[in-house]
mmCIF file of C-alpha atoms and ligand atoms in Angstrom:
data_model
loop_
_atom_site.group_PDB
_atom_site.id
_atom_site.type_symbol
_atom_site.label_atom_id
_atom_site.label_comp_id
_atom_site.label_asym_id
_atom_site.label_seq_id
_atom_site.Cartn_x
_atom_site.Cartn_y
_atom_site.Cartn_z
ATOM 1 C CA UNK A 1269 10.323 21.935 -12.266
ATOM 2 C CA UNK A 1270 12.966 19.775 -10.592
ATOM 3 C CA UNK A 1271 14.739 16.966 -12.429
ATOM 4 C CA UNK A 1272 14.717 14.000 -12.364
ATOM 5 C CA UNK A 1273 10.955 13.560 -12.359
ATOM 6 C CA UNK A 1274 9.674 10.832 -10.071
ATOM 7 C CA UNK A 1275 7.199 8.562 -11.881
ATOM 8 C CA UNK A 1276 7.693 5.360 -9.902
ATOM 9 C CA UNK A 1277 4.977 5.758 -7.270
ATOM 10 C CA UNK A 1278 3.889 2.109 -7.542
ATOM 11 C CA UNK A 1279 7.297 1.247 -6.133
ATOM 12 C CA UNK A 1280 7.252 3.719 -3.268
ATOM 13 C CA UNK A 1281 5.850 7.182 -2.584
ATOM 14 C CA UNK A 1282 7.604 10.190 -1.075
ATOM 15 C CA UNK A 1283 6.745 11.132 2.483
ATOM 16 C CA UNK A 1284 4.056 13.809 2.582
ATOM 17 C CA UNK A 1285 5.513 16.827 4.450
ATOM 18 C CA UNK A 1286 2.424 16.815 6.699
ATOM 19 C CA UNK A 1287 3.257 13.227 7.657
ATOM 20 C CA UNK A 1288 6.820 14.168 8.552
ATOM 21 C CA UNK A 1289 5.540 17.017 10.681
ATOM 22 C CA UNK A 1290 3.275 14.630 12.616
ATOM 23 C CA UNK A 1291 6.150 12.194 13.133
ATOM 24 C CA UNK A 1292 8.811 14.655 14.329
ATOM 25 C CA UNK A 1293 7.845 14.841 18.026
ATOM 26 C CA UNK A 1294 7.984 11.031 18.177
ATOM 27 C CA UNK A 1295 11.521 10.999 16.790
ATOM 28 C CA UNK A 1296 12.615 13.502 19.428
ATOM 29 C CA UNK A 1297 11.055 14.299 22.805
ATOM 30 C CA UNK A 1298 8.191 11.757 22.721
ATOM 31 C CA UNK A 1299 10.335 8.632 22.801
ATOM 32 C CA UNK A 1300 8.449 6.469 25.282
ATOM 33 C CA UNK A 1301 7.818 2.771 24.748
ATOM 34 C CA UNK A 1302 4.117 2.419 23.927
ATOM 35 C CA UNK A 1303 4.076 -0.738 26.066
ATOM 36 C CA UNK A 1304 5.262 1.128 29.204
ATOM 37 C CA UNK A 1305 2.126 1.328 31.320
ATOM 38 C CA UNK A 1306 3.786 2.783 34.424
ATOM 39 C CA UNK A 1307 4.553 6.363 33.356
ATOM 40 C CA UNK A 1308 3.558 9.317 31.202
ATOM 41 C CA UNK A 1309 6.251 8.657 28.553
ATOM 42 C CA UNK A 1310 4.517 5.392 27.715
ATOM 43 C CA UNK A 1311 0.992 6.786 28.025
ATOM 44 C CA UNK A 1312 1.545 9.550 25.496
ATOM 45 C CA UNK A 1313 3.023 7.237 22.864
ATOM 46 C CA UNK A 1314 0.344 4.603 23.479
ATOM 47 C CA UNK A 1315 -2.310 7.248 22.955
ATOM 48 C CA UNK A 1316 -0.681 8.307 19.669
ATOM 49 C CA UNK A 1317 -0.497 4.683 18.504
ATOM 50 C CA UNK A 1318 -4.195 4.141 19.251
ATOM 51 C CA UNK A 1319 -5.115 7.322 17.387
ATOM 52 C CA UNK A 1320 -3.239 6.004 14.335
ATOM 53 C CA UNK A 1321 -4.935 2.641 14.678
ATOM 54 C CA UNK A 1322 -8.302 4.400 14.504
ATOM 55 C CA UNK A 1323 -7.305 6.385 11.377
ATOM 56 C CA UNK A 1324 -6.173 3.226 9.586
ATOM 57 C CA UNK A 1325 -9.300 1.314 10.644
ATOM 58 C CA UNK A 1326 -11.453 4.141 9.308
ATOM 59 C CA UNK A 1327 -9.688 4.080 5.918
ATOM 60 C CA UNK A 1328 -10.757 0.443 5.332
ATOM 61 C CA UNK A 1329 -14.064 0.330 7.221
ATOM 62 C CA UNK A 1330 -12.723 -1.737 10.126
ATOM 63 C CA UNK A 1331 -12.832 -1.553 13.914
ATOM 64 C CA UNK A 1332 -9.632 -0.253 15.524
ATOM 65 C CA UNK A 1333 -9.224 -3.491 17.510
ATOM 66 C CA UNK A 1334 -8.824 -5.316 14.198
ATOM 67 C CA UNK A 1335 -5.612 -3.499 13.155
ATOM 68 C CA UNK A 1336 -2.201 -5.038 13.861
ATOM 69 C CA UNK A 1337 0.966 -3.022 13.192
ATOM 70 C CA UNK A 1338 3.782 -4.720 11.288
ATOM 71 C CA UNK A 1339 6.948 -3.685 9.438
ATOM 72 C CA UNK A 1340 5.185 -3.480 6.064
ATOM 73 C CA UNK A 1341 2.987 -5.359 3.645
ATOM 74 C CA UNK A 1342 5.609 -8.080 3.128
ATOM 75 C CA UNK A 1343 5.456 -8.993 6.806
ATOM 76 C CA UNK A 1344 1.654 -8.681 6.905
ATOM 77 C CA UNK A 1345 1.344 -11.068 3.946
ATOM 78 C CA UNK A 1346 3.737 -13.532 5.613
ATOM 79 C CA UNK A 1347 1.617 -13.508 8.772
ATOM 80 C CA UNK A 1348 -1.602 -13.911 6.767
ATOM 81 C CA UNK A 1349 -0.420 -16.922 4.789
ATOM 82 C CA UNK A 1350 1.841 -18.702 7.273
ATOM 83 C CA UNK A 1351 -0.335 -17.780 10.237
ATOM 84 C CA UNK A 1352 -3.495 -19.123 8.617
ATOM 85 C CA UNK A 1353 -1.779 -22.264 7.310
ATOM 86 C CA UNK A 1354 -0.524 -23.146 10.780
ATOM 87 C CA UNK A 1355 -3.671 -22.165 12.686
ATOM 88 C CA UNK A 1356 -6.077 -23.997 10.383
ATOM 89 C CA UNK A 1357 -3.922 -27.034 9.566
ATOM 90 C CA UNK A 1358 -6.525 -29.315 11.165
ATOM 91 C CA UNK A 1359 -9.171 -27.983 8.804
ATOM 92 C CA UNK A 1360 -7.136 -28.278 5.598
ATOM 93 C CA UNK A 1361 -3.931 -27.448 3.757
ATOM 94 C CA UNK A 1362 -5.001 -25.913 0.451
ATOM 95 C CA UNK A 1363 -4.447 -22.276 -0.505
ATOM 96 C CA UNK A 1364 -5.711 -20.468 -3.601
ATOM 97 C CA UNK A 1365 -3.768 -17.512 -5.018
ATOM 98 C CA UNK A 1366 -2.834 -16.140 -8.456
ATOM 99 C CA UNK A 1367 0.214 -16.293 -10.716
ATOM 100 C CA UNK A 1368 0.596 -12.499 -10.777
ATOM 101 C CA UNK A 1369 0.762 -11.896 -7.024
ATOM 102 C CA UNK A 1370 3.558 -9.938 -5.366
ATOM 103 C CA UNK A 1371 6.643 -11.980 -4.446
ATOM 104 C CA UNK A 1372 5.735 -11.660 -0.765
ATOM 105 C CA UNK A 1373 2.702 -13.855 -1.480
ATOM 106 C CA UNK A 1374 4.317 -16.168 -4.044
ATOM 107 C CA UNK A 1375 7.398 -16.818 -1.922
ATOM 108 C CA UNK A 1376 5.321 -17.408 1.228
ATOM 109 C CA UNK A 1377 3.159 -19.831 -0.763
ATOM 110 C CA UNK A 1378 6.252 -21.624 -2.065
ATOM 111 C CA UNK A 1379 7.569 -21.900 1.485
ATOM 112 C CA UNK A 1380 4.269 -23.406 2.612
ATOM 113 C CA UNK A 1381 4.352 -25.916 -0.245
ATOM 114 C CA UNK A 1382 7.602 -27.203 1.251
ATOM 115 C CA UNK A 1383 5.788 -27.600 4.564
ATOM 116 C CA UNK A 1384 2.819 -29.693 3.553
ATOM 117 C CA UNK A 1385 0.478 -27.219 1.855
ATOM 118 C CA UNK A 1386 -0.912 -27.464 -1.657
ATOM 119 C CA UNK A 1387 -1.243 -24.189 -3.519
ATOM 120 C CA UNK A 1388 -3.304 -23.378 -6.605
ATOM 121 C CA UNK A 1389 -1.811 -20.507 -8.619
ATOM 122 C CA UNK A 1390 -4.727 -19.318 -10.730
ATOM 123 C CA UNK A 1391 -3.873 -18.188 -14.255
ATOM 124 C CA UNK A 1392 -4.984 -14.694 -15.295
ATOM 125 C CA UNK A 1393 -6.748 -13.380 -18.390
ATOM 126 C CA UNK A 1394 -5.138 -11.046 -20.948
ATOM 127 C CA UNK A 1395 -5.791 -8.066 -18.691
ATOM 128 C CA UNK A 1396 -4.183 -9.760 -15.699
ATOM 129 C CA UNK A 1397 -7.328 -10.591 -13.737
ATOM 130 C CA UNK A 1398 -8.790 -13.719 -12.172
ATOM 131 C CA UNK A 1399 -12.563 -14.183 -12.110
ATOM 132 C CA UNK A 1400 -14.840 -15.180 -9.212
ATOM 133 C CA UNK A 1401 -15.810 -18.287 -11.231
ATOM 134 C CA UNK A 1402 -12.158 -19.369 -11.430
ATOM 135 C CA UNK A 1403 -11.806 -18.982 -7.675
ATOM 136 C CA UNK A 1404 -14.988 -20.928 -7.040
ATOM 137 C CA UNK A 1405 -13.885 -23.766 -9.319
ATOM 138 C CA UNK A 1406 -10.542 -24.064 -7.489
ATOM 139 C CA UNK A 1407 -12.088 -24.557 -4.035
ATOM 140 C CA UNK A 1408 -11.751 -28.037 -2.519
ATOM 141 C CA UNK A 1409 -12.839 -29.420 0.857
ATOM 142 C CA UNK A 1410 -9.264 -28.800 2.007
ATOM 143 C CA UNK A 1411 -9.147 -25.089 1.094
ATOM 144 C CA UNK A 1412 -8.423 -22.851 4.084
ATOM 145 C CA UNK A 1413 -7.423 -19.553 2.458
ATOM 146 C CA UNK A 1414 -7.929 -17.486 -0.684
ATOM 147 C CA UNK A 1415 -5.214 -14.826 -1.063
ATOM 148 C CA UNK A 1416 -5.384 -12.259 -3.853
ATOM 149 C CA UNK A 1417 -4.136 -8.756 -4.479
ATOM 150 C CA UNK A 1418 -6.638 -5.918 -4.773
ATOM 151 C CA UNK A 1419 -4.643 -4.281 -7.579
ATOM 152 C CA UNK A 1420 -1.468 -5.356 -9.295
ATOM 153 C CA UNK A 1421 1.654 -3.277 -8.679
ATOM 154 C CA UNK A 1422 3.004 -3.648 -12.231
ATOM 155 C CA UNK A 1423 -0.004 -3.412 -14.506
ATOM 156 C CA UNK A 1424 -2.527 -1.745 -12.180
ATOM 157 C CA UNK A 1425 -5.358 -4.203 -12.877
ATOM 158 C CA UNK A 1426 -7.991 -4.215 -10.132
ATOM 159 C CA UNK A 1427 -9.478 -7.567 -9.126
ATOM 160 C CA UNK A 1428 -13.248 -8.023 -8.591
ATOM 161 C CA UNK A 1429 -12.684 -8.316 -4.839
ATOM 162 C CA UNK A 1430 -16.294 -7.885 -3.725
ATOM 163 C CA UNK A 1431 -17.490 -10.722 -5.992
ATOM 164 C CA UNK A 1432 -14.622 -12.974 -4.912
ATOM 165 C CA UNK A 1433 -15.397 -12.092 -1.292
ATOM 166 C CA UNK A 1434 -18.906 -13.434 -1.832
ATOM 167 C CA UNK A 1435 -17.524 -16.704 -3.214
ATOM 168 C CA UNK A 1436 -15.248 -17.029 -0.170
ATOM 169 C CA UNK A 1437 -18.099 -16.286 2.267
ATOM 170 C CA UNK A 1438 -20.439 -18.803 0.632
ATOM 171 C CA UNK A 1439 -17.774 -21.480 0.927
ATOM 172 C CA UNK A 1440 -16.808 -20.438 4.471
ATOM 173 C CA UNK A 1441 -13.182 -19.876 3.467
ATOM 174 C CA UNK A 1442 -10.977 -17.066 4.786
ATOM 175 C CA UNK A 1443 -10.174 -14.318 2.305
ATOM 176 C CA UNK A 1444 -6.892 -12.380 2.489
ATOM 177 C CA UNK A 1445 -6.365 -9.324 0.280
ATOM 178 C CA UNK A 1446 -3.023 -7.654 -0.472
ATOM 179 C CA UNK A 1447 -4.100 -4.016 -0.642
ATOM 180 C CA UNK A 1448 -0.618 -2.452 -0.695
ATOM 181 C CA UNK A 1449 -1.393 -0.676 -3.974
ATOM 182 C CA UNK A 1450 -4.983 0.313 -3.244
ATOM 183 C CA UNK A 1451 -5.204 1.434 0.386
ATOM 184 C CA UNK A 1452 -5.489 5.211 0.279
ATOM 185 C CA UNK A 1453 -5.859 5.232 -3.513
ATOM 186 C CA UNK A 1454 -9.295 3.719 -4.087
ATOM 187 C CA UNK A 1455 -12.073 2.905 -1.573
ATOM 188 C CA UNK A 1456 -11.795 -0.250 0.539
ATOM 189 C CA UNK A 1457 -14.545 -1.547 2.785
ATOM 190 C CA UNK A 1458 -13.693 -4.845 4.465
ATOM 191 C CA UNK A 1459 -17.360 -5.442 5.367
ATOM 192 C CA UNK A 1460 -18.828 -4.790 1.950
ATOM 193 C CA UNK A 1461 -16.013 -6.670 0.197
ATOM 194 C CA UNK A 1462 -16.156 -9.713 2.478
ATOM 195 C CA UNK A 1463 -12.483 -9.446 3.411
ATOM 196 C CA UNK A 1464 -11.224 -11.327 6.501
ATOM 197 C CA UNK A 1465 -7.529 -10.367 6.432
ATOM 198 C CA UNK A 1466 -5.953 -7.387 4.649
ATOM 199 C CA UNK A 1467 -2.345 -6.276 4.198
ATOM 200 C CA UNK A 1468 -1.315 -2.651 3.757
ATOM 201 C CA UNK A 1469 1.893 -0.628 3.643
ATOM 202 C CA UNK A 1470 2.558 2.968 4.766
ATOM 203 C CA UNK A 1471 5.214 3.779 2.161
ATOM 204 C CA UNK A 1472 2.833 3.208 -0.743
ATOM 205 C CA UNK A 1473 0.501 5.908 0.605
ATOM 206 C CA UNK A 1474 2.890 8.801 1.399
ATOM 207 C CA UNK A 1475 3.845 7.435 4.806
ATOM 208 C CA UNK A 1476 7.252 6.191 6.008
ATOM 209 C CA UNK A 1477 8.960 2.945 4.976
ATOM 210 C CA UNK A 1478 9.204 0.008 7.349
ATOM 211 C CA UNK A 1479 5.695 0.158 8.760
ATOM 212 C CA UNK A 1480 2.526 -1.556 7.664
ATOM 213 C CA UNK A 1481 -0.739 -2.966 8.860
ATOM 214 C CA UNK A 1482 -2.653 -6.193 8.993
ATOM 215 C CA UNK A 1483 -6.417 -6.175 9.360
ATOM 216 C CA UNK A 1484 -7.662 -9.309 11.125
ATOM 217 C CA UNK A 1485 -11.454 -9.738 11.329
ATOM 218 C CA UNK A 1486 -12.763 -10.136 14.898
ATOM 219 C CA UNK A 1487 -16.380 -11.050 14.302
ATOM 220 C CA UNK A 1488 -18.242 -13.181 11.802
ATOM 221 C CA UNK A 1489 -15.876 -15.013 11.738
ATOM 222 C CA UNK A 1490 -13.266 -14.322 14.397
ATOM 223 C CA UNK A 1491 -10.015 -14.961 12.523
ATOM 224 C CA UNK A 1492 -7.090 -16.486 14.373
ATOM 225 C CA UNK A 1493 -3.544 -16.525 13.019
ATOM 226 C CA UNK A 1494 -0.441 -18.159 14.459
ATOM 227 C CA UNK A 1495 2.278 -15.558 14.992
ATOM 228 C CA UNK A 1496 5.409 -15.540 12.843
ATOM 229 C CA UNK A 1497 7.438 -13.384 15.252
ATOM 230 C CA UNK A 1498 7.357 -14.488 18.893
ATOM 231 C CA UNK A 1499 8.164 -12.230 21.816
ATOM 232 C CA UNK A 1500 6.404 -10.041 24.326
ATOM 233 C CA UNK A 1501 2.904 -10.627 22.990
ATOM 234 C CA UNK A 1502 2.459 -7.115 21.586
ATOM 235 C CA UNK A 1503 -0.395 -6.423 19.175
ATOM 236 C CA UNK A 1504 -2.621 -9.011 20.874
ATOM 237 C CA UNK A 1505 -0.031 -11.682 20.199
ATOM 238 C CA UNK A 1506 -0.239 -11.325 16.418
ATOM 239 C CA UNK A 1507 3.101 -9.528 16.165
ATOM 240 C CA UNK A 1508 5.527 -9.174 19.030
ATOM 241 C CA UNK A 1509 8.149 -6.438 19.192
ATOM 242 C CA UNK A 1510 8.357 -2.866 20.506
ATOM 243 C CA UNK A 1511 6.212 -0.669 18.311
ATOM 244 C CA UNK A 1512 7.768 1.726 15.796
ATOM 245 C CA UNK A 1513 5.883 4.668 17.281
ATOM 246 C CA UNK A 1514 7.102 7.404 14.921
ATOM 247 C CA UNK A 1515 6.439 5.177 11.912
ATOM 248 C CA UNK A 1516 2.978 4.271 13.191
ATOM 249 C CA UNK A 1517 2.136 7.945 13.824
ATOM 250 C CA UNK A 1518 3.223 8.725 10.253
ATOM 251 C CA UNK A 1519 1.177 5.819 8.936
ATOM 252 C CA UNK A 1520 -1.879 7.103 10.822
ATOM 253 C CA UNK A 1521 -1.427 10.633 9.500
ATOM 254 C CA UNK A 1522 -0.975 9.276 5.967
ATOM 255 C CA UNK A 1523 -4.222 7.290 6.328
ATOM 256 C CA UNK A 1524 -6.062 10.342 7.640
ATOM 257 C CA UNK A 1525 -4.900 12.433 4.657
ATOM 258 C CA UNK A 1526 -5.902 9.671 2.236
ATOM 259 C CA UNK A 1527 -9.377 9.422 3.793
ATOM 260 C CA UNK A 1528 -9.833 13.156 3.281
ATOM 261 C CA UNK A 1529 -8.196 13.582 -0.122
ATOM 262 C CA UNK A 1530 -8.392 10.225 -1.910
ATOM 263 C CA UNK A 1531 -11.503 11.009 -3.964
ATOM 264 C CA UNK A 1532 -10.239 14.301 -5.461
ATOM 265 C CA UNK A 1533 -6.718 12.937 -5.798
ATOM 266 C CA UNK A 1534 -7.878 9.928 -7.833
ATOM 267 C CA UNK A 1535 -9.696 12.259 -10.250
ATOM 268 C CA UNK A 1536 -6.694 14.569 -10.655
ATOM 269 C CA UNK A 1537 -4.083 11.807 -10.970
ATOM 270 C CA UNK A 1538 -6.112 9.666 -13.378
ATOM 271 C CA UNK A 1539 -6.679 12.733 -15.588
ATOM 272 C CA UNK A 1540 -2.901 13.252 -15.777
ATOM 273 C CA UNK A 1541 -2.390 9.544 -16.420
ATOM 274 C CA UNK A 1542 -4.972 9.612 -19.241
ATOM 275 C CA UNK A 1543 -3.324 12.683 -20.723
ATOM 276 C CA UNK A 1544 0.015 10.862 -20.774
ATOM 277 C CA UNK A 1545 -1.557 7.747 -22.267
ATOM 278 C CA UNK A 1546 -3.519 9.592 -24.958
ATOM 279 C CA UNK A 1547 -0.554 11.720 -25.992
ATOM 280 C CA UNK A 1548 1.769 8.713 -26.309
ATOM 281 C CA UNK A 1549 -0.782 6.645 -28.225
ATOM 282 C CA UNK A 1550 -1.551 9.504 -30.614
ATOM 283 C CA UNK A 1551 2.076 10.471 -31.303
ATOM 284 C CA UNK A 1552 3.580 6.970 -31.515
ATOM 285 C CA UNK A 1553 2.498 3.758 -33.230
ATOM 286 C CA UNK A 1554 3.064 0.132 -32.228
ATOM 287 C CA UNK A 1555 2.239 0.757 -28.565
ATOM 288 C CA UNK A 1556 0.417 -1.789 -26.430
ATOM 289 C CA UNK A 1557 -1.320 -1.071 -23.156
ATOM 290 C CA UNK A 1558 -0.618 -3.673 -20.465
ATOM 291 C CA UNK A 1559 -3.365 -4.290 -17.927
ATOM 292 C CA UNK A 1560 -7.064 -3.518 -17.912
ATOM 293 C CA UNK A 1561 -7.995 -0.351 -19.853
ATOM 294 C CA UNK A 1562 -10.703 0.603 -17.333
ATOM 295 C CA UNK A 1563 -10.469 -1.443 -14.138
ATOM 296 C CA UNK A 1564 -7.035 -0.174 -13.156
ATOM 297 C CA UNK A 1565 -5.319 1.938 -10.522
ATOM 298 C CA UNK A 1566 -5.766 5.686 -11.139
ATOM 299 C CA UNK A 1567 -2.013 6.258 -10.955
ATOM 300 C CA UNK A 1568 -0.695 3.442 -13.118
ATOM 301 C CA UNK A 1569 0.163 3.255 -16.813
ATOM 302 C CA UNK A 1570 2.072 0.319 -18.291
ATOM 303 C CA UNK A 1571 2.950 0.363 -21.981
ATOM 304 C CA UNK A 1572 4.982 -1.866 -24.272
ATOM 305 C CA UNK A 1573 6.852 0.146 -26.897
ATOM 306 C CA UNK A 1574 7.373 -2.430 -29.659
ATOM 307 C CA UNK A 1575 10.800 -2.379 -31.352
ATOM 308 C CA UNK A 1576 12.347 -0.491 -28.460
ATOM 309 C CA UNK A 1577 14.388 -2.207 -25.767
ATOM 310 C CA UNK A 1578 12.933 -1.214 -22.387
ATOM 311 C CA UNK A 1579 16.394 -0.828 -20.877
ATOM 312 C CA UNK A 1580 17.530 1.396 -23.781
ATOM 313 C CA UNK A 1581 14.409 3.485 -23.372
ATOM 314 C CA UNK A 1582 15.089 3.905 -19.676
ATOM 315 C CA UNK A 1583 18.691 4.922 -20.458
ATOM 316 C CA UNK A 1584 17.340 7.560 -22.820
ATOM 317 C CA UNK A 1585 14.960 8.746 -20.134
ATOM 318 C CA UNK A 1586 17.539 9.657 -17.511
ATOM 319 C CA UNK A 1587 15.466 12.636 -16.352
ATOM 320 C CA UNK A 1588 12.432 10.452 -15.678
ATOM 321 C CA UNK A 1589 12.372 7.795 -12.969
ATOM 322 C CA UNK A 1590 10.227 4.916 -14.230
ATOM 323 C CA UNK A 1591 10.645 1.173 -14.087
ATOM 324 C CA UNK A 1592 10.825 -1.522 -16.703
ATOM 325 C CA UNK A 1593 9.248 -4.812 -15.756
ATOM 326 C CA UNK A 1594 8.648 -4.967 -12.028
ATOM 327 C CA UNK A 1595 10.565 -2.736 -9.657
ATOM 328 C CA UNK A 1596 11.050 -5.770 -7.467
ATOM 329 C CA UNK A 1597 12.605 -7.926 -10.181
ATOM 330 C CA UNK A 1598 14.422 -5.262 -12.177
ATOM 331 C CA UNK A 1599 17.758 -6.521 -10.829
ATOM 332 C CA UNK A 1600 17.325 -9.547 -13.077
ATOM 333 C CA UNK A 1601 17.025 -9.509 -16.841
ATOM 334 C CA UNK A 1602 14.142 -11.975 -16.858
ATOM 335 C CA UNK A 1603 11.046 -10.455 -18.400
ATOM 336 C CA UNK A 1604 8.329 -9.678 -15.913
ATOM 337 C CA UNK A 1605 6.482 -12.792 -14.688
ATOM 338 C CA UNK A 1606 3.293 -10.730 -14.489
ATOM 339 C CA UNK A 1607 3.352 -9.842 -18.195
ATOM 340 C CA UNK A 1608 4.294 -13.447 -19.009
ATOM 341 C CA UNK A 1609 1.299 -14.758 -17.060
ATOM 342 C CA UNK A 1610 -0.977 -12.430 -19.064
ATOM 343 C CA UNK A 1611 0.325 -13.921 -22.297
ATOM 344 C CA UNK A 1612 2.484 -10.953 -23.334
ATOM 345 C CA UNK A 1613 5.304 -12.333 -25.485
ATOM 346 C CA UNK A 1614 8.890 -12.087 -24.327
ATOM 347 C CA UNK A 1615 9.743 -9.466 -27.003
ATOM 348 C CA UNK A 1616 6.985 -7.114 -25.977
ATOM 349 C CA UNK A 1617 7.508 -7.779 -22.272
ATOM 350 C CA UNK A 1618 11.091 -6.508 -22.631
ATOM 351 C CA UNK A 1619 9.824 -3.235 -24.104
ATOM 352 C CA UNK A 1620 7.457 -2.433 -21.247
ATOM 353 C CA UNK A 1621 7.649 0.665 -19.092
ATOM 354 C CA UNK A 1622 5.621 1.378 -15.960
ATOM 355 C CA UNK A 1623 4.692 4.985 -15.264
ATOM 356 C CA UNK A 1624 3.552 5.452 -11.659
ATOM 357 C CA UNK A 1625 2.040 8.867 -11.008
ATOM 358 C CA UNK A 1626 1.328 10.247 -7.584
ATOM 359 C CA UNK A 1627 0.135 12.986 -5.281
ATOM 360 C CA UNK A 1628 3.022 15.271 -6.198
ATOM 361 C CA UNK A 1629 2.993 14.724 -9.968
ATOM 362 C CA UNK A 1630 2.264 17.962 -11.862
ATOM 363 C CA UNK A 1631 0.812 18.717 -15.306
ATOM 364 C CA UNK A 1632 4.094 20.400 -16.226
ATOM 365 C CA UNK A 1633 5.991 17.197 -15.430
ATOM 366 C CA UNK A 1634 3.633 15.132 -17.578
ATOM 367 C CA UNK A 1635 4.151 17.516 -20.516
ATOM 368 C CA UNK A 1636 7.900 17.103 -20.144
ATOM 369 C CA UNK A 1637 7.591 13.305 -19.934
ATOM 370 C CA UNK A 1638 5.420 13.143 -23.073
ATOM 371 C CA UNK A 1639 7.953 15.149 -25.062
ATOM 372 C CA UNK A 1640 10.891 13.084 -23.767
ATOM 373 C CA UNK A 1641 9.317 9.668 -24.320
ATOM 374 C CA UNK A 1642 8.118 10.511 -27.823
ATOM 375 C CA UNK A 1643 11.555 11.874 -28.738
ATOM 376 C CA UNK A 1644 13.506 8.914 -27.347
ATOM 377 C CA UNK A 1645 11.211 6.258 -28.823
ATOM 378 C CA UNK A 1646 11.360 7.908 -32.268
ATOM 379 C CA UNK A 1647 15.135 8.123 -32.087
ATOM 380 C CA UNK A 1648 15.548 4.480 -31.041
ATOM 381 C CA UNK A 1649 13.156 3.293 -33.730
ATOM 382 C CA UNK A 1650 15.023 5.303 -36.364
ATOM 383 C CA UNK A 1651 17.991 3.070 -35.565
ATOM 384 C CA UNK A 1652 15.962 -0.153 -35.550
ATOM 385 C CA UNK A 1653 16.062 -2.263 -38.726
ATOM 386 C CA UNK A 1654 13.220 -4.381 -37.344
ATOM 387 C CA UNK A 1655 10.957 -1.366 -37.007
ATOM 388 C CA UNK A 1656 11.831 -0.320 -40.553
ATOM 389 C CA UNK A 1657 11.035 -3.794 -41.895
ATOM 390 C CA UNK A 1658 7.745 -3.884 -40.022
ATOM 391 C CA UNK A 1659 6.826 -0.491 -41.448
ATOM 392 C CA UNK A 1660 7.625 -1.763 -44.954
ATOM 393 C CA UNK A 1661 5.026 -4.435 -44.365
ATOM 394 C CA UNK A 1662 7.416 -7.351 -43.925
ATOM 395 C CA UNK A 1663 5.965 -9.967 -41.609
ATOM 396 C CA UNK A 1664 8.815 -10.421 -39.153
ATOM 397 C CA UNK A 1665 7.594 -13.892 -38.219
ATOM 398 C CA UNK A 1666 8.154 -15.019 -41.824
ATOM 399 C CA UNK A 1667 11.788 -13.893 -41.883
ATOM 400 C CA UNK A 1668 14.345 -16.726 -41.788
ATOM 401 C CA UNK A 1669 16.838 -15.542 -39.204
ATOM 402 C CA UNK A 1670 20.256 -17.115 -39.369
ATOM 403 C CA UNK A 1671 22.185 -17.627 -36.208
ATOM 404 C CA UNK A 1672 25.936 -17.681 -36.715
HETATM 405 C C1 PLP B 633 4.875 -2.864 -2.202
HETATM 406 C C2 PLP B 633 4.010 -4.051 -2.222
HETATM 407 C C3 PLP B 633 4.147 -5.081 -1.287
HETATM 408 C C4 PLP B 633 5.244 -5.073 -0.237
HETATM 409 O O1 PLP B 633 5.084 -4.013 0.664
HETATM 410 P P1 PLP B 633 6.287 -3.578 1.629
HETATM 411 O O2 PLP B 633 5.625 -2.695 2.635
HETATM 412 O O3 PLP B 633 7.258 -2.856 0.769
HETATM 413 O O4 PLP B 633 6.844 -4.800 2.249
HETATM 414 C C5 PLP B 633 3.288 -6.140 -1.362
HETATM 415 N N1 PLP B 633 2.327 -6.202 -2.294
HETATM 416 C C6 PLP B 633 2.164 -5.237 -3.222
HETATM 417 C C7 PLP B 633 1.065 -5.352 -4.221
HETATM 418 C C8 PLP B 633 2.999 -4.136 -3.223
HETATM 419 O O5 PLP B 633 2.838 -3.200 -4.143
#
């Protein structure tokens, strides 16, 4: 077993060696520009790009003509929101999203608010989910887009996308889904789920960083989006710029592997996750699970360890790479906005740790992590007067704290 152990797969995943192998020729001898139509160097890379497009389309039940390559889910989400807002500005200016979305969505929405859009940020329930009824109630005659994540990157909660898709269809409103956490992890079918636009990222599914995809429905309805990046009209005008061929080939290989292995992998990884969860909950008290107990990503576990500072816990867990709060906001000391939106108090939010398991996580690693976490939490609590008071039955809320 190699240390440190990587348990931050909701942040990024390692490249699968089979993906690297598929990419290598395109980083060396096969260097042609996929847009070069006049010679064999271009033809061979174009063919490889189209093969990848087909693999990605297959993973989400789409047609290959509906896949646009981008630099990642952040860019895809920007195109979905800004592109729809501009293209459909005659129809309306209202967008519906949720308070717990990824910053790529929230910051794009904020930008659009400065440019004439109105945005509804739906609140979430205690498990971090929005309901189809909430979405329906938020629709106005000016609504042009509903944008929600399939599963949350911090707490793993999976949204009822198919039901929300039905609401969107009935109202004739475009539905964009941020599937960065779910593509290649759990099944996605854009037809069955009524999705019109979908954002995905290669590096969350054992592919390379800096490449992603945007699904744009071509029939029933035919979705149009104004481009964000202008240039040579690549990718049917949705996203100009010379294609990252090696990255796209890796993305395609990653999608192919996920299509083949996703079902068994979800069973194996969720069993390890459940083992970790059950062991921690049986050996420690005052733990709180964040996110939905059932409707959650197979690889995600998020726990608040009351009376333990999340940062101190992470310091004690040097051999285990996890994140406290969101990976994307861990540079700040603000508690996670996702936990806040779910109604988790500031105290408990600060004690939260996200464990993100993955394809390469082993049973041996999980055993090590259980032993480490239990040991560190017990040690920190032994030094905590608050924990001691709570155990003596003192209601901490009744204590009169003096400040200087
Ligand atoms: C990682 C992630 C993104 C951003 O993807 P990048 O490819 O890193 O830009 C967006 N949404 C969610 C839910 C994510 O997990």
